[in-house]
Amino acid sequence: MKKRKVPLRKSVVSGEMFPKKELIRIAKSKEGEVSIDPSGKKPGRGAYVALEPAEVEEAWKKRILDRTLGTDLSDDFYQELLDYVKHQKARKELFGNE
């Protein structure tokens, strides 16, 4: 059977390439609205961050997503992203790869 190609994306924080499933996409719509995109299919500009709380904290501290997406993100958005990443990481550890 033919092996499937695993799509890779680059984390904007570390610059490392990861399989798409190990990253979370942050999407910016044409209207300028920024949101977490768990499906990875929302229209608009996207930036990827690894599912690691340390990476999200570094992105928050250095305001990396602000520069990448060309907008000012609130601390509430970064806190929501951090909570989401911690939740997803805990789920992955509990249930493994699904």
mmCIF file of N, CA and C in Angstrom:
data_model
loop_
_atom_site.group_PDB
_atom_site.id
_atom_site.type_symbol
_atom_site.label_atom_id
_atom_site.label_comp_id
_atom_site.label_asym_id
_atom_site.label_seq_id
_atom_site.Cartn_x
_atom_site.Cartn_y
_atom_site.Cartn_z
ATOM 1 N N MET A 1 0.834 -1.180 0.000
ATOM 2 C CA MET A 1 0.000 0.000 0.000
ATOM 3 C C MET A 1 0.884 1.250 0.000
ATOM 4 N N LYS A 2 0.431 2.259 -0.729
ATOM 5 C CA LYS A 2 1.197 3.494 -0.857
ATOM 6 C C LYS A 2 1.173 4.291 0.443
ATOM 7 N N LYS A 3 2.340 4.804 0.846
ATOM 8 C CA LYS A 3 2.431 5.608 2.059
ATOM 9 C C LYS A 3 1.923 7.010 1.786
ATOM 10 N N ARG A 4 1.107 7.529 2.716
ATOM 11 C CA ARG A 4 0.565 8.875 2.576
ATOM 12 C C ARG A 4 1.581 9.910 3.020
ATOM 13 N N LYS A 5 1.625 11.003 2.297
ATOM 14 C CA LYS A 5 2.522 12.095 2.645
ATOM 15 C C LYS A 5 1.923 12.874 3.820
ATOM 16 N N VAL A 6 2.738 13.143 4.831
ATOM 17 C CA VAL A 6 2.283 13.878 6.010
ATOM 18 C C VAL A 6 2.529 15.367 5.766
ATOM 19 N N PRO A 7 1.461 16.201 5.790
ATOM 20 C CA PRO A 7 1.673 17.634 5.558
ATOM 21 C C PRO A 7 2.435 18.272 6.714
ATOM 22 N N LEU A 8 3.444 19.063 6.383
ATOM 23 C CA LEU A 8 4.262 19.736 7.379
ATOM 24 C C LEU A 8 4.000 21.235 7.340
ATOM 25 N N ARG A 9 4.083 21.859 8.499
ATOM 26 C CA ARG A 9 3.944 23.317 8.613
ATOM 27 C C ARG A 9 5.024 23.812 9.562
ATOM 28 N N LYS A 10 5.380 25.098 9.433
ATOM 29 C CA LYS A 10 6.419 25.690 10.270
ATOM 30 C C LYS A 10 5.801 26.501 11.395
ATOM 31 N N SER A 11 6.291 26.282 12.609
ATOM 32 C CA SER A 11 5.863 27.058 13.763
ATOM 33 C C SER A 11 6.483 28.449 13.661
ATOM 34 N N VAL A 12 5.662 29.502 13.855
ATOM 35 C CA VAL A 12 6.178 30.869 13.757
ATOM 36 C C VAL A 12 7.044 31.225 14.960
ATOM 37 N N VAL A 13 6.971 30.446 16.029
ATOM 38 C CA VAL A 13 7.747 30.745 17.241
ATOM 39 C C VAL A 13 9.145 30.133 17.140
ATOM 40 N N SER A 14 9.215 28.827 16.921
ATOM 41 C CA SER A 14 10.511 28.147 16.926
ATOM 42 C C SER A 14 11.137 28.048 15.538
ATOM 43 N N GLY A 15 10.326 28.144 14.500
ATOM 44 C CA GLY A 15 10.836 27.993 13.140
ATOM 45 C C GLY A 15 11.021 26.547 12.722
ATOM 46 N N GLU A 16 10.595 25.604 13.570
ATOM 47 C CA GLU A 16 10.728 24.180 13.271
ATOM 48 C C GLU A 16 9.542 23.700 12.439
ATOM 49 N N MET A 17 9.791 22.678 11.628
ATOM 50 C CA MET A 17 8.733 22.046 10.851
ATOM 51 C C MET A 17 8.128 20.915 11.685
ATOM 52 N N PHE A 18 6.792 20.869 11.722
ATOM 53 C CA PHE A 18 6.061 19.837 12.447
ATOM 54 C C PHE A 18 4.964 19.284 11.547
ATOM 55 N N PRO A 19 4.508 18.042 11.821
ATOM 56 C CA PRO A 19 3.289 17.573 11.148
ATOM 57 C C PRO A 19 2.133 18.509 11.514
ATOM 58 N N LYS A 20 1.265 18.767 10.565
ATOM 59 C CA LYS A 20 0.171 19.730 10.750
ATOM 60 C C LYS A 20 -0.684 19.417 11.980
ATOM 61 N N LYS A 21 -0.848 18.135 12.319
ATOM 62 C CA LYS A 21 -1.692 17.756 13.459
ATOM 63 C C LYS A 21 -1.076 18.129 14.804
ATOM 64 N N GLU A 22 0.225 18.415 14.836
ATOM 65 C CA GLU A 22 0.896 18.776 16.082
ATOM 66 C C GLU A 22 0.943 20.289 16.284
ATOM 67 N N LEU A 23 0.258 21.030 15.429
ATOM 68 C CA LEU A 23 0.250 22.488 15.501
ATOM 69 C C LEU A 23 -1.175 22.999 15.637
ATOM 70 N N ILE A 24 -1.290 24.233 16.095
ATOM 71 C CA ILE A 24 -2.590 24.897 16.140
ATOM 72 C C ILE A 24 -2.500 26.105 15.207
ATOM 73 N N ARG A 25 -3.540 26.310 14.407
ATOM 74 C CA ARG A 25 -3.559 27.415 13.453
ATOM 75 C C ARG A 25 -4.310 28.593 14.057
ATOM 76 N N ILE A 26 -3.732 29.778 13.895
ATOM 77 C CA ILE A 26 -4.397 31.020 14.270
ATOM 78 C C ILE A 26 -4.704 31.716 12.953
ATOM 79 N N ALA A 27 -5.981 32.006 12.709
ATOM 80 C CA ALA A 27 -6.411 32.564 11.431
ATOM 81 C C ALA A 27 -6.827 34.018 11.579
ATOM 82 N N LYS A 28 -6.477 34.825 10.571
ATOM 83 C CA LYS A 28 -6.903 36.227 10.514
ATOM 84 C C LYS A 28 -7.758 36.384 9.265
ATOM 85 N N SER A 29 -9.015 36.768 9.462
ATOM 86 C CA SER A 29 -9.936 36.917 8.336
ATOM 87 C C SER A 29 -9.662 38.226 7.599
ATOM 88 N N LYS A 30 -10.314 38.399 6.450
ATOM 89 C CA LYS A 30 -10.171 39.632 5.683
ATOM 90 C C LYS A 30 -10.659 40.845 6.463
ATOM 91 N N GLU A 31 -11.610 40.620 7.368
ATOM 92 C CA GLU A 31 -12.152 41.709 8.186
ATOM 93 C C GLU A 31 -11.208 42.084 9.331
ATOM 94 N N GLY A 32 -10.127 41.303 9.520
ATOM 95 C CA GLY A 32 -9.159 41.590 10.568
ATOM 96 C C GLY A 32 -9.427 40.862 11.871
ATOM 97 N N GLU A 33 -10.405 39.965 11.873
ATOM 98 C CA GLU A 33 -10.746 39.204 13.078
ATOM 99 C C GLU A 33 -9.794 38.017 13.218
ATOM 100 N N VAL A 34 -9.169 37.890 14.384
ATOM 101 C CA VAL A 34 -8.217 36.809 14.639
ATOM 102 C C VAL A 34 -8.883 35.783 15.547
ATOM 103 N N SER A 35 -8.747 34.497 15.182
ATOM 104 C CA SER A 35 -9.370 33.446 15.984
ATOM 105 C C SER A 35 -8.533 32.172 15.930
ATOM 106 N N ILE A 36 -8.753 31.318 16.923
ATOM 107 C CA ILE A 36 -8.115 29.998 16.953
ATOM 108 C C ILE A 36 -8.872 29.118 15.964
ATOM 109 N N ASP A 37 -8.122 28.381 15.154
ATOM 110 C CA ASP A 37 -8.725 27.568 14.096
ATOM 111 C C ASP A 37 -8.362 26.095 14.288
ATOM 112 N N PRO A 38 -9.135 25.382 15.135
ATOM 113 C CA PRO A 38 -8.793 23.979 15.389
ATOM 114 C C PRO A 38 -8.883 23.088 14.147
ATOM 115 N N SER A 39 -9.789 23.400 13.218
ATOM 116 C CA SER A 39 -9.947 22.566 12.026
ATOM 117 C C SER A 39 -8.851 22.837 11.001
ATOM 118 N N GLY A 40 -8.260 24.033 11.043
ATOM 119 C CA GLY A 40 -7.227 24.389 10.077
ATOM 120 C C GLY A 40 -7.788 24.744 8.718
ATOM 121 N N LYS A 41 -9.095 25.040 8.646
ATOM 122 C CA LYS A 41 -9.728 25.261 7.343
ATOM 123 C C LYS A 41 -10.434 26.606 7.200
ATOM 124 N N LYS A 42 -10.343 27.458 8.226
ATOM 125 C CA LYS A 42 -10.991 28.765 8.115
ATOM 126 C C LYS A 42 -10.305 29.583 7.037
ATOM 127 N N PRO A 43 -11.066 30.417 6.319
ATOM 128 C CA PRO A 43 -10.436 31.252 5.300
ATOM 129 C C PRO A 43 -9.600 32.355 5.942
ATOM 130 N N GLY A 44 -8.588 32.804 5.221
ATOM 131 C CA GLY A 44 -7.769 33.903 5.705
ATOM 132 C C GLY A 44 -6.330 33.491 5.932
ATOM 133 N N ARG A 45 -5.554 34.441 6.397
ATOM 134 C CA ARG A 45 -4.133 34.249 6.664
ATOM 135 C C ARG A 45 -3.976 33.398 7.921
ATOM 136 N N GLY A 46 -3.037 32.470 7.893
ATOM 137 C CA GLY A 46 -2.846 31.599 9.037
ATOM 138 C C GLY A 46 -1.425 31.602 9.549
ATOM 139 N N ALA A 47 -1.293 31.396 10.837
ATOM 140 C CA ALA A 47 0.014 31.235 11.477
ATOM 141 C C ALA A 47 -0.086 30.024 12.384
ATOM 142 N N TYR A 48 0.970 29.231 12.435
ATOM 143 C CA TYR A 48 0.948 27.996 13.209
ATOM 144 C C TYR A 48 1.850 28.096 14.435
ATOM 145 N N VAL A 49 1.369 27.519 15.535
ATOM 146 C CA VAL A 49 2.125 27.443 16.781
ATOM 147 C C VAL A 49 2.041 26.002 17.279
ATOM 148 N N ALA A 50 3.165 25.481 17.770
ATOM 149 C CA ALA A 50 3.194 24.105 18.268
ATOM 150 C C ALA A 50 2.291 23.966 19.489
ATOM 151 N N LEU A 51 1.779 22.765 19.710
ATOM 152 C CA LEU A 51 0.917 22.486 20.860
ATOM 153 C C LEU A 51 1.758 22.319 22.122
ATOM 154 N N GLU A 52 2.545 23.320 22.424
ATOM 155 C CA GLU A 52 3.395 23.341 23.609
ATOM 156 C C GLU A 52 3.139 24.639 24.365
ATOM 157 N N PRO A 53 2.739 24.565 25.626
ATOM 158 C CA PRO A 53 2.499 25.792 26.403
ATOM 159 C C PRO A 53 3.698 26.737 26.431
ATOM 160 N N ALA A 54 4.908 26.194 26.428
ATOM 161 C CA ALA A 54 6.111 27.038 26.454
ATOM 162 C C ALA A 54 6.205 27.897 25.198
ATOM 163 N N GLU A 55 5.815 27.339 24.041
ATOM 164 C CA GLU A 55 5.852 28.104 22.795
ATOM 165 C C GLU A 55 4.822 29.231 22.813
ATOM 166 N N VAL A 56 3.641 28.942 23.326
ATOM 167 C CA VAL A 56 2.598 29.968 23.389
ATOM 168 C C VAL A 56 3.026 31.093 24.336
ATOM 169 N N GLU A 57 3.633 30.717 25.459
ATOM 170 C CA GLU A 57 4.100 31.732 26.408
ATOM 171 C C GLU A 57 5.188 32.609 25.788
ATOM 172 N N GLU A 58 6.074 31.995 24.991
ATOM 173 C CA GLU A 58 7.114 32.770 24.317
ATOM 174 C C GLU A 58 6.498 33.696 23.270
ATOM 175 N N ALA A 59 5.509 33.192 22.523
ATOM 176 C CA ALA A 59 4.826 34.021 21.531
ATOM 177 C C ALA A 59 4.131 35.201 22.206
ATOM 178 N N TRP A 60 3.574 34.966 23.381
ATOM 179 C CA TRP A 60 2.887 36.012 24.151
ATOM 180 C C TRP A 60 3.895 37.056 24.628
ATOM 181 N N LYS A 61 4.998 36.567 25.208
ATOM 182 C CA LYS A 61 6.018 37.463 25.760
ATOM 183 C C LYS A 61 6.646 38.346 24.676
ATOM 184 N N LYS A 62 6.941 37.747 23.516
ATOM 185 C CA LYS A 62 7.604 38.480 22.432
ATOM 186 C C LYS A 62 6.626 39.075 21.421
ATOM 187 N N ARG A 63 5.316 38.810 21.615
ATOM 188 C CA ARG A 63 4.255 39.313 20.722
ATOM 189 C C ARG A 63 4.498 38.886 19.258
ATOM 190 N N ILE A 64 4.901 37.633 19.079
ATOM 191 C CA ILE A 64 5.240 37.106 17.756
ATOM 192 C C ILE A 64 4.019 37.061 16.840
ATOM 193 N N LEU A 65 2.863 36.633 17.377
ATOM 194 C CA LEU A 65 1.664 36.544 16.537
ATOM 195 C C LEU A 65 1.194 37.935 16.098
ATOM 196 N N ASP A 66 1.399 38.951 16.930
ATOM 197 C CA ASP A 66 1.041 40.318 16.554
ATOM 198 C C ASP A 66 1.784 40.715 15.276
ATOM 199 N N ARG A 67 3.089 40.452 15.260
ATOM 200 C CA ARG A 67 3.907 40.818 14.091
ATOM 201 C C ARG A 67 3.559 39.967 12.878
ATOM 202 N N THR A 68 3.402 38.663 13.107
ATOM 203 C CA THR A 68 3.142 37.746 12.000
ATOM 204 C C THR A 68 1.822 38.064 11.293
ATOM 205 N N LEU A 69 0.783 38.341 12.083
ATOM 206 C CA LEU A 69 -0.539 38.604 11.508
ATOM 207 C C LEU A 69 -0.800 40.087 11.262
ATOM 208 N N GLY A 70 0.121 40.949 11.685
ATOM 209 C CA GLY A 70 -0.018 42.381 11.433
ATOM 210 C C GLY A 70 -1.177 43.022 12.173
ATOM 211 N N THR A 71 -1.385 42.645 13.417
ATOM 212 C CA THR A 71 -2.478 43.189 14.213
ATOM 213 C C THR A 71 -2.080 43.208 15.685
ATOM 214 N N ASP A 72 -2.825 43.935 16.494
ATOM 215 C CA ASP A 72 -2.582 43.943 17.933
ATOM 216 C C ASP A 72 -3.534 42.961 18.600
ATOM 217 N N LEU A 73 -2.980 41.923 19.215
ATOM 218 C CA LEU A 73 -3.803 40.924 19.896
ATOM 219 C C LEU A 73 -3.840 41.235 21.388
ATOM 220 N N SER A 74 -4.987 41.013 21.988
ATOM 221 C CA SER A 74 -5.154 41.295 23.412
ATOM 222 C C SER A 74 -4.529 40.185 24.253
ATOM 223 N N ASP A 75 -4.261 40.504 25.516
ATOM 224 C CA ASP A 75 -3.768 39.496 26.442
ATOM 225 C C ASP A 75 -4.813 38.403 26.648
ATOM 226 N N ASP A 76 -6.100 38.758 26.542
ATOM 227 C CA ASP A 76 -7.179 37.771 26.669
ATOM 228 C C ASP A 76 -7.068 36.701 25.582
ATOM 229 N N PHE A 77 -6.727 37.128 24.353
ATOM 230 C CA PHE A 77 -6.587 36.167 23.252
ATOM 231 C C PHE A 77 -5.430 35.210 23.545
ATOM 232 N N TYR A 78 -4.303 35.752 23.978
ATOM 233 C CA TYR A 78 -3.155 34.892 24.290
ATOM 234 C C TYR A 78 -3.484 33.942 25.436
ATOM 235 N N GLN A 79 -4.237 34.411 26.434
ATOM 236 C CA GLN A 79 -4.621 33.549 27.555
ATOM 237 C C GLN A 79 -5.552 32.436 27.069
ATOM 238 N N GLU A 80 -6.485 32.779 26.190
ATOM 239 C CA GLU A 80 -7.398 31.778 25.617
ATOM 240 C C GLU A 80 -6.602 30.740 24.821
ATOM 241 N N LEU A 81 -5.614 31.208 24.043
ATOM 242 C CA LEU A 81 -4.769 30.304 23.260
ATOM 243 C C LEU A 81 -3.964 29.386 24.177
ATOM 244 N N LEU A 82 -3.406 29.948 25.240
ATOM 245 C CA LEU A 82 -2.629 29.156 26.193
ATOM 246 C C LEU A 82 -3.507 28.093 26.860
ATOM 247 N N ASP A 83 -4.706 28.472 27.282
ATOM 248 C CA ASP A 83 -5.631 27.516 27.893
ATOM 249 C C ASP A 83 -5.991 26.403 26.906
ATOM 250 N N TYR A 84 -6.241 26.782 25.646
ATOM 251 C CA TYR A 84 -6.599 25.805 24.614
ATOM 252 C C TYR A 84 -5.453 24.811 24.403
ATOM 253 N N VAL A 85 -4.223 25.322 24.297
ATOM 254 C CA VAL A 85 -3.063 24.460 24.060
ATOM 255 C C VAL A 85 -2.841 23.512 25.241
ATOM 256 N N LYS A 86 -2.971 24.022 26.460
ATOM 257 C CA LYS A 86 -2.820 23.159 27.641
ATOM 258 C C LYS A 86 -3.874 22.057 27.641
ATOM 259 N N HIS A 87 -5.112 22.408 27.288
ATOM 260 C CA HIS A 87 -6.201 21.434 27.234
ATOM 261 C C HIS A 87 -5.915 20.361 26.174
ATOM 262 N N GLN A 88 -5.492 20.791 24.990
ATOM 263 C CA GLN A 88 -5.226 19.838 23.907
ATOM 264 C C GLN A 88 -4.049 18.929 24.246
ATOM 265 N N LYS A 89 -3.033 19.486 24.876
ATOM 266 C CA LYS A 89 -1.875 18.668 25.267
ATOM 267 C C LYS A 89 -2.282 17.622 26.302
ATOM 268 N N ALA A 90 -3.113 18.021 27.281
ATOM 269 C CA ALA A 90 -3.596 17.080 28.293
ATOM 270 C C ALA A 90 -4.430 15.976 27.647
ATOM 271 N N ARG A 91 -5.274 16.343 26.695
ATOM 272 C CA ARG A 91 -6.088 15.342 25.977
ATOM 273 C C ARG A 91 -5.201 14.356 25.237
ATOM 274 N N LYS A 92 -4.166 14.880 24.571
ATOM 275 C CA LYS A 92 -3.274 14.020 23.796
ATOM 276 C C LYS A 92 -2.555 13.028 24.710
ATOM 277 N N GLU A 93 -2.145 13.497 25.902
ATOM 278 C CA GLU A 93 -1.466 12.616 26.850
ATOM 279 C C GLU A 93 -2.417 11.553 27.409
ATOM 280 N N LEU A 94 -3.675 11.939 27.616
ATOM 281 C CA LEU A 94 -4.650 10.979 28.148
ATOM 282 C C LEU A 94 -5.068 9.939 27.131
ATOM 283 N N PHE A 95 -5.416 10.398 25.936
ATOM 284 C CA PHE A 95 -6.000 9.514 24.924
ATOM 285 C C PHE A 95 -5.021 9.055 23.860
ATOM 286 N N GLY A 96 -3.840 9.637 23.798
ATOM 287 C CA GLY A 96 -2.879 9.262 22.763
ATOM 288 C C GLY A 96 -3.284 9.833 21.425
ATOM 289 N N ASN A 97 -2.657 9.352 20.377
ATOM 290 C CA ASN A 97 -2.971 9.847 19.021
ATOM 291 C C ASN A 97 -4.239 9.179 18.511
ATOM 292 N N GLU A 98 -5.196 10.006 18.177
ATOM 293 C CA GLU A 98 -6.476 9.470 17.654
ATOM 294 C C GLU A 98 -6.601 9.745 16.191
#
